[in-house]
Coordinates of C-alpha atoms and ligand atoms in Angstrom, one line a residue:
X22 CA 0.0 0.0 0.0
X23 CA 1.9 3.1 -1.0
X24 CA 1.9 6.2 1.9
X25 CA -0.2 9.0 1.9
X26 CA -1.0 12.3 3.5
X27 CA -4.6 13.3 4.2
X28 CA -5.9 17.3 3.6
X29 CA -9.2 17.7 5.8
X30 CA -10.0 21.0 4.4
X31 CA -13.7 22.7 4.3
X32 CA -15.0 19.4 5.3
X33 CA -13.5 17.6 2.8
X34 CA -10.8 15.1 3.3
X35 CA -8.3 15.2 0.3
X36 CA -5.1 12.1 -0.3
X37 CA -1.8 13.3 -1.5
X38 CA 0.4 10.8 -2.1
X39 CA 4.3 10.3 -0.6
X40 CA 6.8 10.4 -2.9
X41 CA 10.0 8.1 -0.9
X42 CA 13.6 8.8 -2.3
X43 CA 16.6 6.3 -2.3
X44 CA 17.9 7.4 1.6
X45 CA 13.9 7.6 2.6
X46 CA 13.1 11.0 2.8
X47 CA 9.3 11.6 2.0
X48 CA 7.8 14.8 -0.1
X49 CA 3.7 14.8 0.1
X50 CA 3.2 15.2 -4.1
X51 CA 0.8 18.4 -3.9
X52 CA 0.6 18.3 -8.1
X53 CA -2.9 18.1 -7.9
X54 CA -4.3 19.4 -4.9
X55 CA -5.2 22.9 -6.8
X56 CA -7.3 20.9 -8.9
X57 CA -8.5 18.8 -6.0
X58 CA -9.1 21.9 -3.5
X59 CA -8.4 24.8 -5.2
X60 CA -5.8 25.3 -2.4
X61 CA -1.7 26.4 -3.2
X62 CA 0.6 25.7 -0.8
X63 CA 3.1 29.1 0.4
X64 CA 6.3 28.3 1.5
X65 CA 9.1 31.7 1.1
X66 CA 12.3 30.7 0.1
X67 CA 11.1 27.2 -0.6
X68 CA 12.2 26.2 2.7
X69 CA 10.2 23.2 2.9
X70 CA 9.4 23.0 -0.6
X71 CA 11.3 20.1 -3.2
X72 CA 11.1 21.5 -6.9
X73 CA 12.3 18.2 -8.3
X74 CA 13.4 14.7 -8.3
X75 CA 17.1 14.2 -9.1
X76 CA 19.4 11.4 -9.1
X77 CA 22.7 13.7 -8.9
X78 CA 23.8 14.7 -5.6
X79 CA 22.0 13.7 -1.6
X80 CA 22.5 15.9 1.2
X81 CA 21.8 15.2 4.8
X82 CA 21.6 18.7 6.8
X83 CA 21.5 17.1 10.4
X84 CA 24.1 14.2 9.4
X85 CA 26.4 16.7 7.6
X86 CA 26.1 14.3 4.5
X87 CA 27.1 15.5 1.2
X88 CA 27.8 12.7 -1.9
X89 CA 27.6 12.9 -5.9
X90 CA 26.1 9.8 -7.6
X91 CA 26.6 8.1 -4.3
X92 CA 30.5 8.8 -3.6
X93 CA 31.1 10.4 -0.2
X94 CA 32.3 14.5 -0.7
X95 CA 35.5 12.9 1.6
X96 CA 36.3 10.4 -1.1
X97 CA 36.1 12.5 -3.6
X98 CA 37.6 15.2 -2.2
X99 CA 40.6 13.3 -1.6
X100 CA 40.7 10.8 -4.1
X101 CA 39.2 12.2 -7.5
X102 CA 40.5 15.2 -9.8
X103 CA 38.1 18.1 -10.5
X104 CA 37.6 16.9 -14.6
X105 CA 36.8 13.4 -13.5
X106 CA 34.2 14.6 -10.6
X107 CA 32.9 17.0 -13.6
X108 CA 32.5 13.9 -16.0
X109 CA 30.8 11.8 -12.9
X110 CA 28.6 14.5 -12.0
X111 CA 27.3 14.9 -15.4
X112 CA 27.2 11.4 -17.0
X113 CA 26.2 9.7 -13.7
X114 CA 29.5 6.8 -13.4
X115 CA 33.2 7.5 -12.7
X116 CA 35.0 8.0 -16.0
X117 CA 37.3 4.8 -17.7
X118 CA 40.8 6.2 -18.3
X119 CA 39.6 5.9 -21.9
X120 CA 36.6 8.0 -21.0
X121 CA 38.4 10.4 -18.9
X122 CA 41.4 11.1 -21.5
X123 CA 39.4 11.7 -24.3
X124 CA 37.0 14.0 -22.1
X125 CA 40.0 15.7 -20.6
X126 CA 41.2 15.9 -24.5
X127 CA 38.0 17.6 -25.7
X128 CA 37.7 20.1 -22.9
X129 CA 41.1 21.1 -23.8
X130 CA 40.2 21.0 -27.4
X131 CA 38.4 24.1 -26.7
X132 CA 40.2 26.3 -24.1
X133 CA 41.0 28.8 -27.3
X134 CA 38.1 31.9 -27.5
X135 CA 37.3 33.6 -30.2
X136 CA 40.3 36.7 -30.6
X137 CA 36.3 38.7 -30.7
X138 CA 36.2 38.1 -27.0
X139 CA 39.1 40.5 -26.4
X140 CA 36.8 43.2 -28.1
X141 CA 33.9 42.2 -25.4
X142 CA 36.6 42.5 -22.5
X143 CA 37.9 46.0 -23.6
X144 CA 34.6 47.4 -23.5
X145 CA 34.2 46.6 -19.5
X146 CA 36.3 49.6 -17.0
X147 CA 39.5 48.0 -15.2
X148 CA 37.7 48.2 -12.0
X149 CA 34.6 45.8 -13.2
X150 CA 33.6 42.6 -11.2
X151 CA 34.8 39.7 -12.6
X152 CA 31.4 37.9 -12.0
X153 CA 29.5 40.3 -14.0
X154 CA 32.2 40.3 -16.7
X155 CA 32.0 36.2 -16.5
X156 CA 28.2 35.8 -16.8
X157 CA 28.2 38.4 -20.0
X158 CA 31.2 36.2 -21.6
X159 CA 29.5 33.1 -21.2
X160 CA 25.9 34.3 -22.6
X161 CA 27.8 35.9 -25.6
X162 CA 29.1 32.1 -26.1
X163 CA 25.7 32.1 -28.1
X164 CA 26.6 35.0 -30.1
X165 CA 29.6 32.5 -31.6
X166 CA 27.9 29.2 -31.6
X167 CA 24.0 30.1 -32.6
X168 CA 23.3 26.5 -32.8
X169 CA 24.0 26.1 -29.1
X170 CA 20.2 28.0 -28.8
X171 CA 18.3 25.2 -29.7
X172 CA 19.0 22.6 -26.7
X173 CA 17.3 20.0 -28.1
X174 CA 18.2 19.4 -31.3
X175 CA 20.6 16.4 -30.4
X176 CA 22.9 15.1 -27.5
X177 CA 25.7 15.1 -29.4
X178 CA 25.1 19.1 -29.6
X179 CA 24.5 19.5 -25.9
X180 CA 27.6 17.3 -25.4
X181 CA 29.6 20.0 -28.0
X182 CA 28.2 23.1 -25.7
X183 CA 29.0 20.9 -22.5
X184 CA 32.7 21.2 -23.3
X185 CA 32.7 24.0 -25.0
X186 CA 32.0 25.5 -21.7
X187 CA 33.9 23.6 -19.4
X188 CA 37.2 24.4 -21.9
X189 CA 36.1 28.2 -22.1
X190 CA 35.0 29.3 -18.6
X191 CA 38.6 29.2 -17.4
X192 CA 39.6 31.3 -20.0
X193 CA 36.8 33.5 -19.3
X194 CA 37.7 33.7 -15.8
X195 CA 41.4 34.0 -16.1
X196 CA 40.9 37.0 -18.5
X197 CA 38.5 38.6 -16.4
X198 CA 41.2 38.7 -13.7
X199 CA 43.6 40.3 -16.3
X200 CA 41.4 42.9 -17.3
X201 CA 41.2 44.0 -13.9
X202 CA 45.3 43.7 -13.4
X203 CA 45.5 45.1 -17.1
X204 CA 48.7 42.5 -17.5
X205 CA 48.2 40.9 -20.7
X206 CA 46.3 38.2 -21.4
X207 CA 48.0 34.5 -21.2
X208 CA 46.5 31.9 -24.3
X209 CA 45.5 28.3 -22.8
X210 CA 48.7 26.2 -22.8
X211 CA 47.0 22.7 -23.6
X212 CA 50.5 21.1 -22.2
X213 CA 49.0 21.4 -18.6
X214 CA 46.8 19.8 -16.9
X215 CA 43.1 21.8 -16.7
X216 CA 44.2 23.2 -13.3
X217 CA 47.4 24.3 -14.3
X218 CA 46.5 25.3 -17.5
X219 CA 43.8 27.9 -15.6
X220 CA 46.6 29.0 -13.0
X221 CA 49.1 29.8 -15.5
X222 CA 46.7 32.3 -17.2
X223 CA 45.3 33.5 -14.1
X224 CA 49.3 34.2 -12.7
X225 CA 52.0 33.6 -15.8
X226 CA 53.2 37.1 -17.4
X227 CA 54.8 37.2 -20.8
X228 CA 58.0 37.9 -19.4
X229 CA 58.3 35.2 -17.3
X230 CA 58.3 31.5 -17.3
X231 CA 56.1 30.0 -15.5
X232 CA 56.3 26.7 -13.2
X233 CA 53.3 24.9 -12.1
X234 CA 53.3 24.6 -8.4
X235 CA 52.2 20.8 -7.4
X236 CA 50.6 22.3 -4.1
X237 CA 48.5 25.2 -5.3
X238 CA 47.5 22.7 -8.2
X239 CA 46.5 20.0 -5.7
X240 CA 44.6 22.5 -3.5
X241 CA 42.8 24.3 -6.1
X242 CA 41.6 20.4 -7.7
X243 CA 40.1 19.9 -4.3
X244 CA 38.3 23.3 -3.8
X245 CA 36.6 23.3 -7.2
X246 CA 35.9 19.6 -6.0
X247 CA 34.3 21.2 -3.0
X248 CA 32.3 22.7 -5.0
X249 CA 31.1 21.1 -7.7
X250 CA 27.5 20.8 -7.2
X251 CA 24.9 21.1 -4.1
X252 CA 21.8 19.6 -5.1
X253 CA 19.1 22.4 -5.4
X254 CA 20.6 25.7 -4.0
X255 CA 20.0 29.1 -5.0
X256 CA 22.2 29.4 -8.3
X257 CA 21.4 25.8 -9.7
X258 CA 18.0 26.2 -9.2
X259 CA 18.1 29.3 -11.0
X260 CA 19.6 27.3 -13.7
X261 CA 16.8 24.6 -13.9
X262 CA 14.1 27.2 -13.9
X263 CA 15.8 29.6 -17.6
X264 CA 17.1 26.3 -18.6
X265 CA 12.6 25.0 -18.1
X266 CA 11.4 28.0 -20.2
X267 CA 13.6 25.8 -23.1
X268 CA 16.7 28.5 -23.1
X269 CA 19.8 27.2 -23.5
X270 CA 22.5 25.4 -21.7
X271 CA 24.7 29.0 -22.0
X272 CA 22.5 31.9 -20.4
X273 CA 21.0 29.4 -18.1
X274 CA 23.9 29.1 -16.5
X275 CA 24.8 33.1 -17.1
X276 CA 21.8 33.0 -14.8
X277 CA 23.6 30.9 -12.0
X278 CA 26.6 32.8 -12.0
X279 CA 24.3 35.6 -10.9
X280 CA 22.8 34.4 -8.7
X281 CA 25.7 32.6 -6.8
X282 CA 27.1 36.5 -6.6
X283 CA 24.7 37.4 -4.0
X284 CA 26.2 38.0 -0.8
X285 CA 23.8 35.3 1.0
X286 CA 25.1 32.6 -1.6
X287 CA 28.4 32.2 -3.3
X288 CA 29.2 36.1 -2.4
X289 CA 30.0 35.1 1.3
X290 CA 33.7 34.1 0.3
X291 CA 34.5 37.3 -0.3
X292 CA 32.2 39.0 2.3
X293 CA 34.3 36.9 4.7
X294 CA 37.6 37.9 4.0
X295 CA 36.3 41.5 3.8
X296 CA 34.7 40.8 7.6
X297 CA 38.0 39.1 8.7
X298 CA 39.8 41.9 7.6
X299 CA 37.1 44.8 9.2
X300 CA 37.6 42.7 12.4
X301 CA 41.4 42.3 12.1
X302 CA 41.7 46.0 11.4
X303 CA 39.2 46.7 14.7
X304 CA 41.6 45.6 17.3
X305 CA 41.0 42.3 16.4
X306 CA 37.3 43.2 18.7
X307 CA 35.8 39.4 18.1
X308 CA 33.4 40.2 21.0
X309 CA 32.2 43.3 19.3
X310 CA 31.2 41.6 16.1
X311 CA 29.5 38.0 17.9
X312 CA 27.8 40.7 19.5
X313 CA 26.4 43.0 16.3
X314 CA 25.4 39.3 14.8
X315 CA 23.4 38.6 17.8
X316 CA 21.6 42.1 17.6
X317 CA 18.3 41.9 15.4
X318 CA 18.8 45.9 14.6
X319 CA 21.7 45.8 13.4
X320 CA 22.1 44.1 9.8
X321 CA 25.4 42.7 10.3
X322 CA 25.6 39.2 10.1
X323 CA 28.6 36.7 10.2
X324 CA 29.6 35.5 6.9
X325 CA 30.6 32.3 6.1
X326 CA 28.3 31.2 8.9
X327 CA 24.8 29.3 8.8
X328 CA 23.1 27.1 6.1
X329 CA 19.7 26.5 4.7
X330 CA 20.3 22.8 4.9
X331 CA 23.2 21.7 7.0
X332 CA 22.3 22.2 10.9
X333 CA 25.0 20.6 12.5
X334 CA 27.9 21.1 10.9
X335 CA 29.1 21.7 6.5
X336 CA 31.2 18.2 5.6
X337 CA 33.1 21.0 3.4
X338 CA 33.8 23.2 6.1
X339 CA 35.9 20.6 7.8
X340 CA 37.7 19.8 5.0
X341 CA 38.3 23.2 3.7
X342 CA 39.7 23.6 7.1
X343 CA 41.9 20.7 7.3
X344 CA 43.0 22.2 4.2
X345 CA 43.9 25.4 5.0
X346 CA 46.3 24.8 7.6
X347 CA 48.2 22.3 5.3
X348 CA 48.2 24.6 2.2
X349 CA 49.6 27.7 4.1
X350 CA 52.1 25.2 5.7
X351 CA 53.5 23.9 2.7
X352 CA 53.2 27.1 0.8
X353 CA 55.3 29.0 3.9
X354 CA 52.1 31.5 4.1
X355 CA 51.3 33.1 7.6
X356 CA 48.1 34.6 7.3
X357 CA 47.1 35.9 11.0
X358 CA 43.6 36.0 9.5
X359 CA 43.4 32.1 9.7
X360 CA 44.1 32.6 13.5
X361 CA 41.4 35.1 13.7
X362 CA 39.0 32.6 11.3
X363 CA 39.4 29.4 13.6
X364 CA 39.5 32.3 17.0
X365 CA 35.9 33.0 15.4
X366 CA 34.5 30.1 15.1
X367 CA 35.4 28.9 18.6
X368 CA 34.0 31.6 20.1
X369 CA 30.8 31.6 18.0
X370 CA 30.4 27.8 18.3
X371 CA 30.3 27.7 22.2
X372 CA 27.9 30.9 21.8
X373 CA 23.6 30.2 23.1
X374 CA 22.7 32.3 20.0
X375 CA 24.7 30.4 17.7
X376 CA 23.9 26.6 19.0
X377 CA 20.2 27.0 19.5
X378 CA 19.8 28.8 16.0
X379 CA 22.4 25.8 14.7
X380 CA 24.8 28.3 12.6
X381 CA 28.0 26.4 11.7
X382 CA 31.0 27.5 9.6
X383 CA 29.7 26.6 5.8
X384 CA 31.7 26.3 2.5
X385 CA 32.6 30.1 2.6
X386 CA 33.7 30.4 5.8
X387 CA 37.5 29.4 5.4
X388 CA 37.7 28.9 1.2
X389 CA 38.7 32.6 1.0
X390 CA 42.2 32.2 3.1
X391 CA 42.8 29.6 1.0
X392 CA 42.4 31.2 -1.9
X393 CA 44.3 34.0 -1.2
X394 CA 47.0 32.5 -0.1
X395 CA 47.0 30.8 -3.7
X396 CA 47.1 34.0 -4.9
X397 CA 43.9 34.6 -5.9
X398 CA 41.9 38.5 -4.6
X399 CA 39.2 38.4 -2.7
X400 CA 37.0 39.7 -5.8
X401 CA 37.7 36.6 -7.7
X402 CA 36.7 34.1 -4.9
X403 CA 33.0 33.9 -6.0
X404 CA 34.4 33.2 -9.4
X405 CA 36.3 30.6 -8.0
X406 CA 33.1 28.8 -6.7
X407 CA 31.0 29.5 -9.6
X408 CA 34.5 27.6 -11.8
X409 CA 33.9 25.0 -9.1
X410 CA 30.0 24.8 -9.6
X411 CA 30.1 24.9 -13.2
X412 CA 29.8 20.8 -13.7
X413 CA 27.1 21.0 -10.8
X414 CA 24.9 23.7 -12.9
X415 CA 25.6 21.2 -16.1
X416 CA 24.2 18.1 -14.5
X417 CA 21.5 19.5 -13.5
X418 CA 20.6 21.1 -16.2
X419 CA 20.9 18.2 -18.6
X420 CA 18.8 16.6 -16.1
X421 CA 16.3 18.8 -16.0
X422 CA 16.0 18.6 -20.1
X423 CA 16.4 14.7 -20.0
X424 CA 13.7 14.7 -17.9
X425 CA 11.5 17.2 -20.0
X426 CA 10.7 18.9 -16.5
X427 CA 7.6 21.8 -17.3
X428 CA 7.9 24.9 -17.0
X429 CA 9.1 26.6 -14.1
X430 CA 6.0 28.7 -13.1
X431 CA 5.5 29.3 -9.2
X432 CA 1.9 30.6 -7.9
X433 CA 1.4 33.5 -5.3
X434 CA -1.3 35.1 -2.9
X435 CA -2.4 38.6 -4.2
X436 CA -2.8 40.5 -0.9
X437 CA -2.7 44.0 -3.1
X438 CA -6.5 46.4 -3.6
X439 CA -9.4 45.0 -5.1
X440 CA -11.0 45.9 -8.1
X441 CA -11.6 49.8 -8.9
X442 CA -12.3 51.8 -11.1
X443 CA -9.9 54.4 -13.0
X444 CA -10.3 57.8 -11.9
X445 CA -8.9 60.3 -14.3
X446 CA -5.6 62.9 -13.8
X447 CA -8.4 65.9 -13.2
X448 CA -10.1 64.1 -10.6
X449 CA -7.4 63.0 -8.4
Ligands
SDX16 C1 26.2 28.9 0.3 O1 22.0 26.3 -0.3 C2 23.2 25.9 -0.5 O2 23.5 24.7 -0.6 C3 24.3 27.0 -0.6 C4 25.7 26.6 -0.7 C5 26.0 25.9 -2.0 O3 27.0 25.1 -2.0 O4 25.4 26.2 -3.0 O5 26.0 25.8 0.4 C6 26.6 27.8 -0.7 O6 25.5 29.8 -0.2 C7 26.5 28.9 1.7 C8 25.9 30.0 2.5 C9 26.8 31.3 2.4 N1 26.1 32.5 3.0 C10 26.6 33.0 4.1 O7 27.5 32.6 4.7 C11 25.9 34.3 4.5 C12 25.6 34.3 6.0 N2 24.6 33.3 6.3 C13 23.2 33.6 6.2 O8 22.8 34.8 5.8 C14 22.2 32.5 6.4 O9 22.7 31.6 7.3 C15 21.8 31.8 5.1 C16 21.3 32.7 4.1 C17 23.0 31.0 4.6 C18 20.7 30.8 5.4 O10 19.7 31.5 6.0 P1 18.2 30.9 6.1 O11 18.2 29.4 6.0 O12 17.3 31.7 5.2 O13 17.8 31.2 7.6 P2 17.5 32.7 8.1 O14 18.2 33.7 7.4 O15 16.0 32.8 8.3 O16 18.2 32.6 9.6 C19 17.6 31.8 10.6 C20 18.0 32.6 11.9 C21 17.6 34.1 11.8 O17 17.3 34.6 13.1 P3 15.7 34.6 13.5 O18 15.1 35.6 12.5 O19 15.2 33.2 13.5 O20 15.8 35.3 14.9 O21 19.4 32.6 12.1 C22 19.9 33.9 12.0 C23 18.9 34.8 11.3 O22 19.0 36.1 11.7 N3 21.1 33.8 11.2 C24 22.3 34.5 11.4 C25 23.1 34.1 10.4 N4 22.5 33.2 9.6 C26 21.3 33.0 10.1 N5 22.6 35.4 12.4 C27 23.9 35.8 12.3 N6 24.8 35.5 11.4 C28 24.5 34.6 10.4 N7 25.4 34.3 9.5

């Protein structure tokens, strides 16, 4: 007998059916219950509220549970390579060697943009925000390959625009840096490895040679790892609902990457090193800021800190963490701010206000001393995440067309004036 809720509504009693997922979690199916009732459900944020079925990534928030096609976040984090996690994520099985050289050997197939890109770069001021620079780059991708618009025309196409953008966006983002340095730009080395080949134009300049360092190459593998996908957050659901009204896989995920630049989202790693920094520059006054979090007038919160799903504690977090101390180690970097991070966090996480509303470090919290001590600037960390999440935005959007999802239409409750009549300029 499958499960069901009941709806006693208005002296009717209404069943919904239970939907059960592969780890047993339960979604009542409201699909018909306007037609039923002529009821909607309201739930802000979507809190409470599953948009789709997916068979991509699971998250536990109370277990602190994060795995892609069923491999643990820890085993991947420590034992995959960013490509082969992109090639999982999106064709659902860990890659053969065959598989993963010739994937690896496409994406790098097309790391080289159109010399018309440079024209779209000079247009943008020094001081732009590589984000926004980013997410006009990769919509203008359609401007150069007009038969990426029509999604559906054939898998082998979609598979052409899949690494089309996975070859491009570090290009894209490594340019977007340069335009703000105004060094010249670096041309994809297909030599390297993708990691390496994306550091060297983020760092190389023509005068100099430059030697791939094995440690920032390991620890940026294992951030964009990190970040790869996160079932149905803010920017990847953004993704699934331009990529529903049949737009393609390009300004769909234009979409995500602004989204993730929101402050609240993928814009915390750089609000936290700029909070680190305010509190490092304020006498180092922890007290003063644990303090302004707590206070509801005051609109200061503490980045990096708090999530949507996970309540106990961000399986990233630790890792990034872990990371942290062993990448400043080995790269001879003493950033005090680290100190100050983990200083933070101790104080925060023996805190009332902090335990009973179950804020935790997330993903953000510590990827930004990381990053900078890669050599990366704070304004490219959100680019960083969105180069991380750009397989997890793929997935889902293939999935999403694979599964010929509808449209992507929410409802509302009008609470604005009834009807009235017009009253005209004269008379009011
Ligand atoms: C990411 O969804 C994902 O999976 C996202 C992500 C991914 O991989 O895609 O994991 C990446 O976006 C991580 C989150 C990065 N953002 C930040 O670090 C910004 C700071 N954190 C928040 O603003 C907040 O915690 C959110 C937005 C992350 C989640 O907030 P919710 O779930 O909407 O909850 P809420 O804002 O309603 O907060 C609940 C309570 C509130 O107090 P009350 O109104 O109940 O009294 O907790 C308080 C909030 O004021 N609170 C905080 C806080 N976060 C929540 N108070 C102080 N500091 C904070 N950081």
């Amino acid at each position: 007998m499958s499960k069901a809720a009941k709806l006693i509504y208005d002296g009717k009693e209404i069943e919904l059916p239970l939907l059960t997922g592969t780890e047993n979690e339960d979604a009542i199916d409201i699909s018909k219950i306007r037609s039923e009732t002529g009821l909607i459900t309201l739930d802000k944020g979507y809190k409470n509220t599953g948009a789709t079925t997916s068979k991509i990534t699971y998250l536990d928030g109370e277990k602190g549970i994060l795995r892609h096609r069923g491999y643990s976040i820890e085993e991947l984090a420590s034992k995959s390579s960013f490509t082969e996690v992109c090639y999982l994520l999106i064709y659902g099985e860990l890659p053969t060697k065959d598989q993963l050289d010739n994937f690896e050997h496409e994406i790098r197939f097309h790391t080289l943009v159109h010399e018309d890109f440079k024209i779209i770069l000079d247009g943008y001021p020094s001081k732009a925000h590589p984000m926004g620079v980013l997410s006009s780059l990769i919509t203008s991708l359609t401007a150069f390959y007009p038969e990426s618009l029509d999604p559906s025309r054939s898998r082998k196409l979609v598979d052409l625009s899949i690494v089309r953008i996975l070859g491009k966006f570090p290009t894209f983002a490594a340019w977007s840096y340069k335009k703000r340095t105004g060094h010249p730009i670096i041309y994809p080395d297909n030599s390297l490895d993708y990691c390496s080949n994306f550091l060297k134009m983020m760092f190389a300049l023509p005068s100099m040679e430059y030697e791939p360092n094995p440690v920032v190459t390991d620890a940026l593998n294992k951030l964009l790892i990190l970040h790869a996908d996160h079932e149905q957050n803010c920017s990847t659901s953004t993704v699934r609902i331009v990529g529903s009204a049949q737009s393609s896989i390009y300004p769909s995920i234009s979409a995500g990457i602004n989204a993730l630049w929101g402050p609240l989202h993928g814009g915390a790693n750089q609000a936290v090193i700029e909070m680190l920094d305010t509190i490092m520059n304020d006498n180092n006054d922890v007290d003063k800021y644990i303090k302004k979090a707590k206070d509801k007038s005051d609109p200061f919160r503490l980045m990096g800190f708090g999530h949507r799903v996970y309540k106990n504690f961000d399986p990233r977090a630790k890792i990034i963490k872990k990371a942290a101390d062993n990448v400043l180690d080995k790269l001879g970097v003493n950033d005090p701010v680290l100190e100050l991070a983990k200083k933070l966090e101790k104080i925060a996480l023996e805190d009332e206000y902090f335990i009973q509303k179950k804020l935790y470090p997330n993903v953000d919290f510590y990827s930004g001393i990381i990053y900078r001590a890669l050599g990366f600037p704070p304004e490219m960390f959100t680019v960083m995440f969105a180069f991380g999440r750009l397989p997890g935005w793929i997935s889902q959007w293939v999935e999403m067309r694979q599964n010929k999802e509808p449209l992507g239409r929410p409802r509302q409750i009008y609470l604005g004036e009834t009807q009235r009549d017009y009253v005209d300029i004269k008379n009011r």
